[in-house]
Amino acid sequence: MNAPFTASGALNASFIALAAALVLTACSDPPPPPLPEVTFSVDGNSVSARPFLHCDVMVTKCDKDDKAPATLRIAAGKQVRITVPGEVAESPWSVAVEYKTAAGEQKEPQTVATFVPNESHDYTVALPDAGAQLQTVEVKQAGAKQDPAAAAGDIQLLARAVWSLRVESS
């Protein structure tokens, strides 16, 4: 025989459902912390970028975000100020640029600065040619990967995270 439906029965069922939902929520993993952002600034205009590549410290698990690169309009010859958060500055990091000279010669990407842990939180990119047009600026945070074929303890530094600024010429 079925028990009659009562308000207290409905209340008990609601309470049980709520308790089950709370238990499931408490058992789930907390959301991961937000990824660090790097800020690029020129003449008072700033833009922040998420990493378009982000790996764990040992560079074994990586995620890509093709929508992460930032864009900023920059006139030829202008300097770009880069600011990195503490969690990037506390590891080795570097800055790479790609540009065209004032004469229009395309330059290959090149590393223009490298920092040891806690050396700096910022850097200003100044191209060697006053009329050069910056095209891309990348910040690379180093991680370590152990080569299984190498001697025990032998590691290589790789980019574990990369932030990118794509430049629109003005």
JSON list of C-alpha atoms in Angstrom, two decimals:
[
{"chain": "A", "resi": 1, "resn": "MET", "atom": "CA", "xyz": [0.00, 0.00, 0.00]},
{"chain": "A", "resi": 2, "resn": "ASN", "atom": "CA", "xyz": [1.31, 3.46, -0.92]},
{"chain": "A", "resi": 3, "resn": "ALA", "atom": "CA", "xyz": [1.64, 6.08, 1.79]},
{"chain": "A", "resi": 4, "resn": "PRO", "atom": "CA", "xyz": [-0.42, 9.20, 1.22]},
{"chain": "A", "resi": 5, "resn": "PHE", "atom": "CA", "xyz": [1.45, 12.29, -0.04]},
{"chain": "A", "resi": 6, "resn": "THR", "atom": "CA", "xyz": [1.84, 14.87, 2.72]},
{"chain": "A", "resi": 7, "resn": "ALA", "atom": "CA", "xyz": [3.53, 18.23, 3.02]},
{"chain": "A", "resi": 8, "resn": "SER", "atom": "CA", "xyz": [6.02, 16.82, 5.54]},
{"chain": "A", "resi": 9, "resn": "GLY", "atom": "CA", "xyz": [6.86, 13.98, 3.14]},
{"chain": "A", "resi": 10, "resn": "ALA", "atom": "CA", "xyz": [7.55, 16.50, 0.38]},
{"chain": "A", "resi": 11, "resn": "LEU", "atom": "CA", "xyz": [9.66, 18.56, 2.76]},
{"chain": "A", "resi": 12, "resn": "ASN", "atom": "CA", "xyz": [11.69, 15.49, 3.76]},
{"chain": "A", "resi": 13, "resn": "ALA", "atom": "CA", "xyz": [12.25, 14.58, 0.09]},
{"chain": "A", "resi": 14, "resn": "SER", "atom": "CA", "xyz": [13.41, 18.14, -0.66]},
{"chain": "A", "resi": 15, "resn": "PHE", "atom": "CA", "xyz": [15.75, 18.08, 2.31]},
{"chain": "A", "resi": 16, "resn": "ILE", "atom": "CA", "xyz": [17.25, 14.74, 1.21]},
{"chain": "A", "resi": 17, "resn": "ALA", "atom": "CA", "xyz": [17.76, 16.03, -2.36]},
{"chain": "A", "resi": 18, "resn": "LEU", "atom": "CA", "xyz": [19.42, 19.21, -1.05]},
{"chain": "A", "resi": 19, "resn": "ALA", "atom": "CA", "xyz": [21.69, 17.22, 1.28]},
{"chain": "A", "resi": 20, "resn": "ALA", "atom": "CA", "xyz": [22.73, 14.92, -1.59]},
{"chain": "A", "resi": 21, "resn": "ALA", "atom": "CA", "xyz": [23.54, 17.92, -3.80]},
{"chain": "A", "resi": 22, "resn": "LEU", "atom": "CA", "xyz": [25.65, 19.49, -1.05]},
{"chain": "A", "resi": 23, "resn": "VAL", "atom": "CA", "xyz": [27.57, 16.24, -0.51]},
{"chain": "A", "resi": 24, "resn": "LEU", "atom": "CA", "xyz": [28.28, 15.94, -4.25]},
{"chain": "A", "resi": 25, "resn": "THR", "atom": "CA", "xyz": [29.42, 19.56, -4.42]},
{"chain": "A", "resi": 26, "resn": "ALA", "atom": "CA", "xyz": [31.69, 19.17, -1.39]},
{"chain": "A", "resi": 27, "resn": "CYS", "atom": "CA", "xyz": [33.30, 16.06, -2.91]},
{"chain": "A", "resi": 28, "resn": "SER", "atom": "CA", "xyz": [34.06, 17.62, -6.27]},
{"chain": "A", "resi": 29, "resn": "ASP", "atom": "CA", "xyz": [37.44, 19.19, -6.96]},
{"chain": "A", "resi": 30, "resn": "PRO", "atom": "CA", "xyz": [37.66, 22.96, -6.56]},
{"chain": "A", "resi": 31, "resn": "PRO", "atom": "CA", "xyz": [38.03, 24.87, -9.81]},
{"chain": "A", "resi": 32, "resn": "PRO", "atom": "CA", "xyz": [41.64, 25.46, -10.85]},
{"chain": "A", "resi": 33, "resn": "PRO", "atom": "CA", "xyz": [43.08, 28.88, -10.07]},
{"chain": "A", "resi": 34, "resn": "PRO", "atom": "CA", "xyz": [42.99, 31.36, -12.96]},
{"chain": "A", "resi": 35, "resn": "LEU", "atom": "CA", "xyz": [46.02, 31.30, -15.23]},
{"chain": "A", "resi": 36, "resn": "PRO", "atom": "CA", "xyz": [48.46, 34.20, -14.85]},
{"chain": "A", "resi": 37, "resn": "GLU", "atom": "CA", "xyz": [48.16, 37.09, -17.30]},
{"chain": "A", "resi": 38, "resn": "VAL", "atom": "CA", "xyz": [50.94, 39.22, -18.77]},
{"chain": "A", "resi": 39, "resn": "THR", "atom": "CA", "xyz": [50.37, 42.92, -19.48]},
{"chain": "A", "resi": 40, "resn": "PHE", "atom": "CA", "xyz": [51.71, 44.72, -22.55]},
{"chain": "A", "resi": 41, "resn": "SER", "atom": "CA", "xyz": [51.69, 48.55, -22.54]},
{"chain": "A", "resi": 42, "resn": "VAL", "atom": "CA", "xyz": [52.45, 51.25, -25.12]},
{"chain": "A", "resi": 43, "resn": "ASP", "atom": "CA", "xyz": [51.87, 55.00, -24.67]},
{"chain": "A", "resi": 44, "resn": "GLY", "atom": "CA", "xyz": [49.30, 54.54, -21.90]},
{"chain": "A", "resi": 45, "resn": "ASN", "atom": "CA", "xyz": [47.38, 51.77, -23.70]},
{"chain": "A", "resi": 46, "resn": "SER", "atom": "CA", "xyz": [47.52, 48.35, -22.06]},
{"chain": "A", "resi": 47, "resn": "VAL", "atom": "CA", "xyz": [46.24, 44.90, -22.84]},
{"chain": "A", "resi": 48, "resn": "SER", "atom": "CA", "xyz": [46.48, 41.69, -20.82]},
{"chain": "A", "resi": 49, "resn": "ALA", "atom": "CA", "xyz": [47.00, 38.27, -22.36]},
{"chain": "A", "resi": 50, "resn": "ARG", "atom": "CA", "xyz": [46.27, 34.78, -21.09]},
{"chain": "A", "resi": 51, "resn": "PRO", "atom": "CA", "xyz": [48.84, 32.13, -21.97]},
{"chain": "A", "resi": 52, "resn": "PHE", "atom": "CA", "xyz": [48.14, 30.50, -25.34]},
{"chain": "A", "resi": 53, "resn": "LEU", "atom": "CA", "xyz": [50.26, 27.56, -24.13]},
{"chain": "A", "resi": 54, "resn": "HIS", "atom": "CA", "xyz": [50.29, 26.51, -20.49]},
{"chain": "A", "resi": 55, "resn": "CYS", "atom": "CA", "xyz": [51.90, 23.34, -19.13]},
{"chain": "A", "resi": 56, "resn": "ASP", "atom": "CA", "xyz": [52.63, 21.93, -15.71]},
{"chain": "A", "resi": 57, "resn": "VAL", "atom": "CA", "xyz": [56.12, 22.62, -14.30]},
{"chain": "A", "resi": 58, "resn": "MET", "atom": "CA", "xyz": [57.57, 19.39, -15.73]},
{"chain": "A", "resi": 59, "resn": "VAL", "atom": "CA", "xyz": [56.00, 20.10, -19.16]},
{"chain": "A", "resi": 60, "resn": "THR", "atom": "CA", "xyz": [54.10, 16.81, -19.23]},
{"chain": "A", "resi": 61, "resn": "LYS", "atom": "CA", "xyz": [50.52, 18.12, -19.50]},
{"chain": "A", "resi": 62, "resn": "CYS", "atom": "CA", "xyz": [49.83, 21.16, -21.68]},
{"chain": "A", "resi": 63, "resn": "ASP", "atom": "CA", "xyz": [46.76, 23.14, -22.68]},
{"chain": "A", "resi": 64, "resn": "LYS", "atom": "CA", "xyz": [46.48, 25.48, -25.69]},
{"chain": "A", "resi": 65, "resn": "ASP", "atom": "CA", "xyz": [44.20, 28.49, -26.07]},
{"chain": "A", "resi": 66, "resn": "ASP", "atom": "CA", "xyz": [44.33, 29.88, -29.61]},
{"chain": "A", "resi": 67, "resn": "LYS", "atom": "CA", "xyz": [42.15, 32.84, -28.57]},
{"chain": "A", "resi": 68, "resn": "ALA", "atom": "CA", "xyz": [44.54, 33.97, -25.82]},
{"chain": "A", "resi": 69, "resn": "PRO", "atom": "CA", "xyz": [47.01, 36.18, -27.76]},
{"chain": "A", "resi": 70, "resn": "ALA", "atom": "CA", "xyz": [46.36, 39.88, -27.25]},
{"chain": "A", "resi": 71, "resn": "THR", "atom": "CA", "xyz": [46.40, 42.53, -29.96]},
{"chain": "A", "resi": 72, "resn": "LEU", "atom": "CA", "xyz": [47.58, 46.12, -29.69]},
{"chain": "A", "resi": 73, "resn": "ARG", "atom": "CA", "xyz": [48.04, 48.87, -32.28]},
{"chain": "A", "resi": 74, "resn": "ILE", "atom": "CA", "xyz": [51.65, 50.10, -32.16]},
{"chain": "A", "resi": 75, "resn": "ALA", "atom": "CA", "xyz": [53.37, 52.68, -34.36]},
{"chain": "A", "resi": 76, "resn": "ALA", "atom": "CA", "xyz": [56.80, 51.96, -35.82]},
{"chain": "A", "resi": 77, "resn": "GLY", "atom": "CA", "xyz": [59.66, 52.69, -33.44]},
{"chain": "A", "resi": 78, "resn": "LYS", "atom": "CA", "xyz": [57.54, 52.52, -30.28]},
{"chain": "A", "resi": 79, "resn": "GLN", "atom": "CA", "xyz": [58.68, 50.66, -27.17]},
{"chain": "A", "resi": 80, "resn": "VAL", "atom": "CA", "xyz": [56.52, 48.03, -25.44]},
{"chain": "A", "resi": 81, "resn": "ARG", "atom": "CA", "xyz": [56.54, 47.59, -21.68]},
{"chain": "A", "resi": 82, "resn": "ILE", "atom": "CA", "xyz": [55.91, 44.05, -20.45]},
{"chain": "A", "resi": 83, "resn": "THR", "atom": "CA", "xyz": [54.79, 43.30, -16.90]},
{"chain": "A", "resi": 84, "resn": "VAL", "atom": "CA", "xyz": [54.64, 39.74, -15.57]},
{"chain": "A", "resi": 85, "resn": "PRO", "atom": "CA", "xyz": [52.98, 38.56, -12.35]},
{"chain": "A", "resi": 86, "resn": "GLY", "atom": "CA", "xyz": [54.98, 37.10, -9.45]},
{"chain": "A", "resi": 87, "resn": "GLU", "atom": "CA", "xyz": [54.26, 33.49, -10.39]},
{"chain": "A", "resi": 88, "resn": "VAL", "atom": "CA", "xyz": [55.98, 34.08, -13.74]},
{"chain": "A", "resi": 89, "resn": "ALA", "atom": "CA", "xyz": [58.84, 36.19, -12.33]},
{"chain": "A", "resi": 90, "resn": "GLU", "atom": "CA", "xyz": [59.66, 33.54, -9.72]},
{"chain": "A", "resi": 91, "resn": "SER", "atom": "CA", "xyz": [60.87, 31.23, -12.49]},
{"chain": "A", "resi": 92, "resn": "PRO", "atom": "CA", "xyz": [63.18, 31.80, -15.46]},
{"chain": "A", "resi": 93, "resn": "TRP", "atom": "CA", "xyz": [61.43, 33.78, -18.22]},
{"chain": "A", "resi": 94, "resn": "SER", "atom": "CA", "xyz": [62.36, 35.40, -21.50]},
{"chain": "A", "resi": 95, "resn": "VAL", "atom": "CA", "xyz": [61.11, 37.83, -24.13]},
{"chain": "A", "resi": 96, "resn": "ALA", "atom": "CA", "xyz": [61.21, 37.12, -27.87]},
{"chain": "A", "resi": 97, "resn": "VAL", "atom": "CA", "xyz": [60.30, 39.54, -30.66]},
{"chain": "A", "resi": 98, "resn": "GLU", "atom": "CA", "xyz": [59.71, 39.49, -34.39]},
{"chain": "A", "resi": 99, "resn": "TYR", "atom": "CA", "xyz": [59.87, 42.71, -36.41]},
{"chain": "A", "resi": 100, "resn": "LYS", "atom": "CA", "xyz": [60.55, 44.41, -39.74]},
{"chain": "A", "resi": 101, "resn": "THR", "atom": "CA", "xyz": [63.34, 46.96, -40.08]},
{"chain": "A", "resi": 102, "resn": "ALA", "atom": "CA", "xyz": [62.63, 50.48, -41.32]},
{"chain": "A", "resi": 103, "resn": "ALA", "atom": "CA", "xyz": [63.89, 49.27, -44.74]},
{"chain": "A", "resi": 104, "resn": "GLY", "atom": "CA", "xyz": [61.24, 46.49, -44.70]},
{"chain": "A", "resi": 105, "resn": "GLU", "atom": "CA", "xyz": [63.58, 43.57, -44.00]},
{"chain": "A", "resi": 106, "resn": "GLN", "atom": "CA", "xyz": [61.78, 40.79, -42.11]},
{"chain": "A", "resi": 107, "resn": "LYS", "atom": "CA", "xyz": [63.76, 39.69, -39.04]},
{"chain": "A", "resi": 108, "resn": "GLU", "atom": "CA", "xyz": [63.49, 36.16, -37.66]},
{"chain": "A", "resi": 109, "resn": "PRO", "atom": "CA", "xyz": [62.10, 35.80, -34.12]},
{"chain": "A", "resi": 110, "resn": "GLN", "atom": "CA", "xyz": [64.82, 36.44, -31.58]},
{"chain": "A", "resi": 111, "resn": "THR", "atom": "CA", "xyz": [65.15, 36.36, -27.81]},
{"chain": "A", "resi": 112, "resn": "VAL", "atom": "CA", "xyz": [65.97, 39.86, -26.58]},
{"chain": "A", "resi": 113, "resn": "ALA", "atom": "CA", "xyz": [65.96, 39.30, -22.80]},
{"chain": "A", "resi": 114, "resn": "THR", "atom": "CA", "xyz": [66.23, 36.40, -20.35]},
{"chain": "A", "resi": 115, "resn": "PHE", "atom": "CA", "xyz": [65.72, 36.61, -16.59]},
{"chain": "A", "resi": 116, "resn": "VAL", "atom": "CA", "xyz": [66.64, 34.32, -13.71]},
{"chain": "A", "resi": 117, "resn": "PRO", "atom": "CA", "xyz": [64.04, 33.68, -11.00]},
{"chain": "A", "resi": 118, "resn": "ASN", "atom": "CA", "xyz": [62.97, 36.83, -9.11]},
{"chain": "A", "resi": 119, "resn": "GLU", "atom": "CA", "xyz": [65.28, 39.08, -11.14]},
{"chain": "A", "resi": 120, "resn": "SER", "atom": "CA", "xyz": [62.54, 41.23, -12.68]},
{"chain": "A", "resi": 121, "resn": "HIS", "atom": "CA", "xyz": [58.78, 41.67, -13.06]},
{"chain": "A", "resi": 122, "resn": "ASP", "atom": "CA", "xyz": [59.00, 43.88, -16.15]},
{"chain": "A", "resi": 123, "resn": "TYR", "atom": "CA", "xyz": [60.94, 44.61, -19.30]},
{"chain": "A", "resi": 124, "resn": "THR", "atom": "CA", "xyz": [60.78, 47.26, -22.03]},
{"chain": "A", "resi": 125, "resn": "VAL", "atom": "CA", "xyz": [61.25, 46.11, -25.62]},
{"chain": "A", "resi": 126, "resn": "ALA", "atom": "CA", "xyz": [63.27, 48.63, -27.62]},
{"chain": "A", "resi": 127, "resn": "LEU", "atom": "CA", "xyz": [64.15, 47.60, -31.17]},
{"chain": "A", "resi": 128, "resn": "PRO", "atom": "CA", "xyz": [67.64, 48.38, -32.52]},
{"chain": "A", "resi": 129, "resn": "ASP", "atom": "CA", "xyz": [66.26, 50.29, -35.53]},
{"chain": "A", "resi": 130, "resn": "ALA", "atom": "CA", "xyz": [64.34, 53.49, -34.66]},
{"chain": "A", "resi": 131, "resn": "GLY", "atom": "CA", "xyz": [61.86, 53.00, -37.52]},
{"chain": "A", "resi": 132, "resn": "ALA", "atom": "CA", "xyz": [61.39, 49.25, -37.04]},
{"chain": "A", "resi": 133, "resn": "GLN", "atom": "CA", "xyz": [57.84, 47.85, -36.87]},
{"chain": "A", "resi": 134, "resn": "LEU", "atom": "CA", "xyz": [57.27, 45.34, -34.11]},
{"chain": "A", "resi": 135, "resn": "GLN", "atom": "CA", "xyz": [55.09, 42.40, -35.21]},
{"chain": "A", "resi": 136, "resn": "THR", "atom": "CA", "xyz": [55.02, 39.96, -32.31]},
{"chain": "A", "resi": 137, "resn": "VAL", "atom": "CA", "xyz": [56.17, 39.95, -28.70]},
{"chain": "A", "resi": 138, "resn": "GLU", "atom": "CA", "xyz": [56.21, 36.72, -26.71]},
{"chain": "A", "resi": 139, "resn": "VAL", "atom": "CA", "xyz": [56.89, 36.06, -23.06]},
{"chain": "A", "resi": 140, "resn": "LYS", "atom": "CA", "xyz": [58.05, 32.53, -22.29]},
{"chain": "A", "resi": 141, "resn": "GLN", "atom": "CA", "xyz": [58.12, 31.01, -18.82]},
{"chain": "A", "resi": 142, "resn": "ALA", "atom": "CA", "xyz": [60.58, 28.15, -18.43]},
{"chain": "A", "resi": 143, "resn": "GLY", "atom": "CA", "xyz": [59.74, 24.69, -17.14]},
{"chain": "A", "resi": 144, "resn": "ALA", "atom": "CA", "xyz": [61.86, 21.57, -16.81]},
{"chain": "A", "resi": 145, "resn": "LYS", "atom": "CA", "xyz": [61.57, 18.32, -18.69]},
{"chain": "A", "resi": 146, "resn": "GLN", "atom": "CA", "xyz": [63.65, 15.27, -17.94]},
{"chain": "A", "resi": 147, "resn": "ASP", "atom": "CA", "xyz": [64.96, 13.41, -20.96]},
{"chain": "A", "resi": 148, "resn": "PRO", "atom": "CA", "xyz": [64.51, 9.67, -20.27]},
{"chain": "A", "resi": 149, "resn": "ALA", "atom": "CA", "xyz": [67.50, 8.89, -22.53]},
{"chain": "A", "resi": 150, "resn": "ALA", "atom": "CA", "xyz": [69.80, 11.32, -20.70]},
{"chain": "A", "resi": 151, "resn": "ALA", "atom": "CA", "xyz": [71.85, 10.72, -17.59]},
{"chain": "A", "resi": 152, "resn": "ALA", "atom": "CA", "xyz": [69.96, 10.59, -14.31]},
{"chain": "A", "resi": 153, "resn": "GLY", "atom": "CA", "xyz": [68.91, 14.03, -13.18]},
{"chain": "A", "resi": 154, "resn": "ASP", "atom": "CA", "xyz": [69.70, 15.60, -16.57]},
{"chain": "A", "resi": 155, "resn": "ILE", "atom": "CA", "xyz": [66.92, 18.08, -17.41]},
{"chain": "A", "resi": 156, "resn": "GLN", "atom": "CA", "xyz": [66.28, 20.55, -20.18]},
{"chain": "A", "resi": 157, "resn": "LEU", "atom": "CA", "xyz": [64.50, 23.88, -19.87]},
{"chain": "A", "resi": 158, "resn": "LEU", "atom": "CA", "xyz": [61.50, 24.32, -22.15]},
{"chain": "A", "resi": 159, "resn": "ALA", "atom": "CA", "xyz": [58.77, 26.93, -22.45]},
{"chain": "A", "resi": 160, "resn": "ARG", "atom": "CA", "xyz": [56.03, 25.81, -20.08]},
{"chain": "A", "resi": 161, "resn": "ALA", "atom": "CA", "xyz": [53.87, 28.86, -20.75]},
{"chain": "A", "resi": 162, "resn": "VAL", "atom": "CA", "xyz": [53.78, 31.40, -23.60]},
{"chain": "A", "resi": 163, "resn": "TRP", "atom": "CA", "xyz": [51.95, 34.73, -23.77]},
{"chain": "A", "resi": 164, "resn": "SER", "atom": "CA", "xyz": [51.76, 36.55, -27.07]},
{"chain": "A", "resi": 165, "resn": "LEU", "atom": "CA", "xyz": [51.10, 40.09, -28.29]},
{"chain": "A", "resi": 166, "resn": "ARG", "atom": "CA", "xyz": [50.22, 40.48, -31.96]},
{"chain": "A", "resi": 167, "resn": "VAL", "atom": "CA", "xyz": [50.96, 43.97, -33.17]},
{"chain": "A", "resi": 168, "resn": "GLU", "atom": "CA", "xyz": [48.72, 45.90, -35.56]},
{"chain": "A", "resi": 169, "resn": "SER", "atom": "CA", "xyz": [50.73, 48.66, -37.22]},
{"chain": "A", "resi": 170, "resn": "SER", "atom": "CA", "xyz": [49.26, 52.13, -37.02]}
]
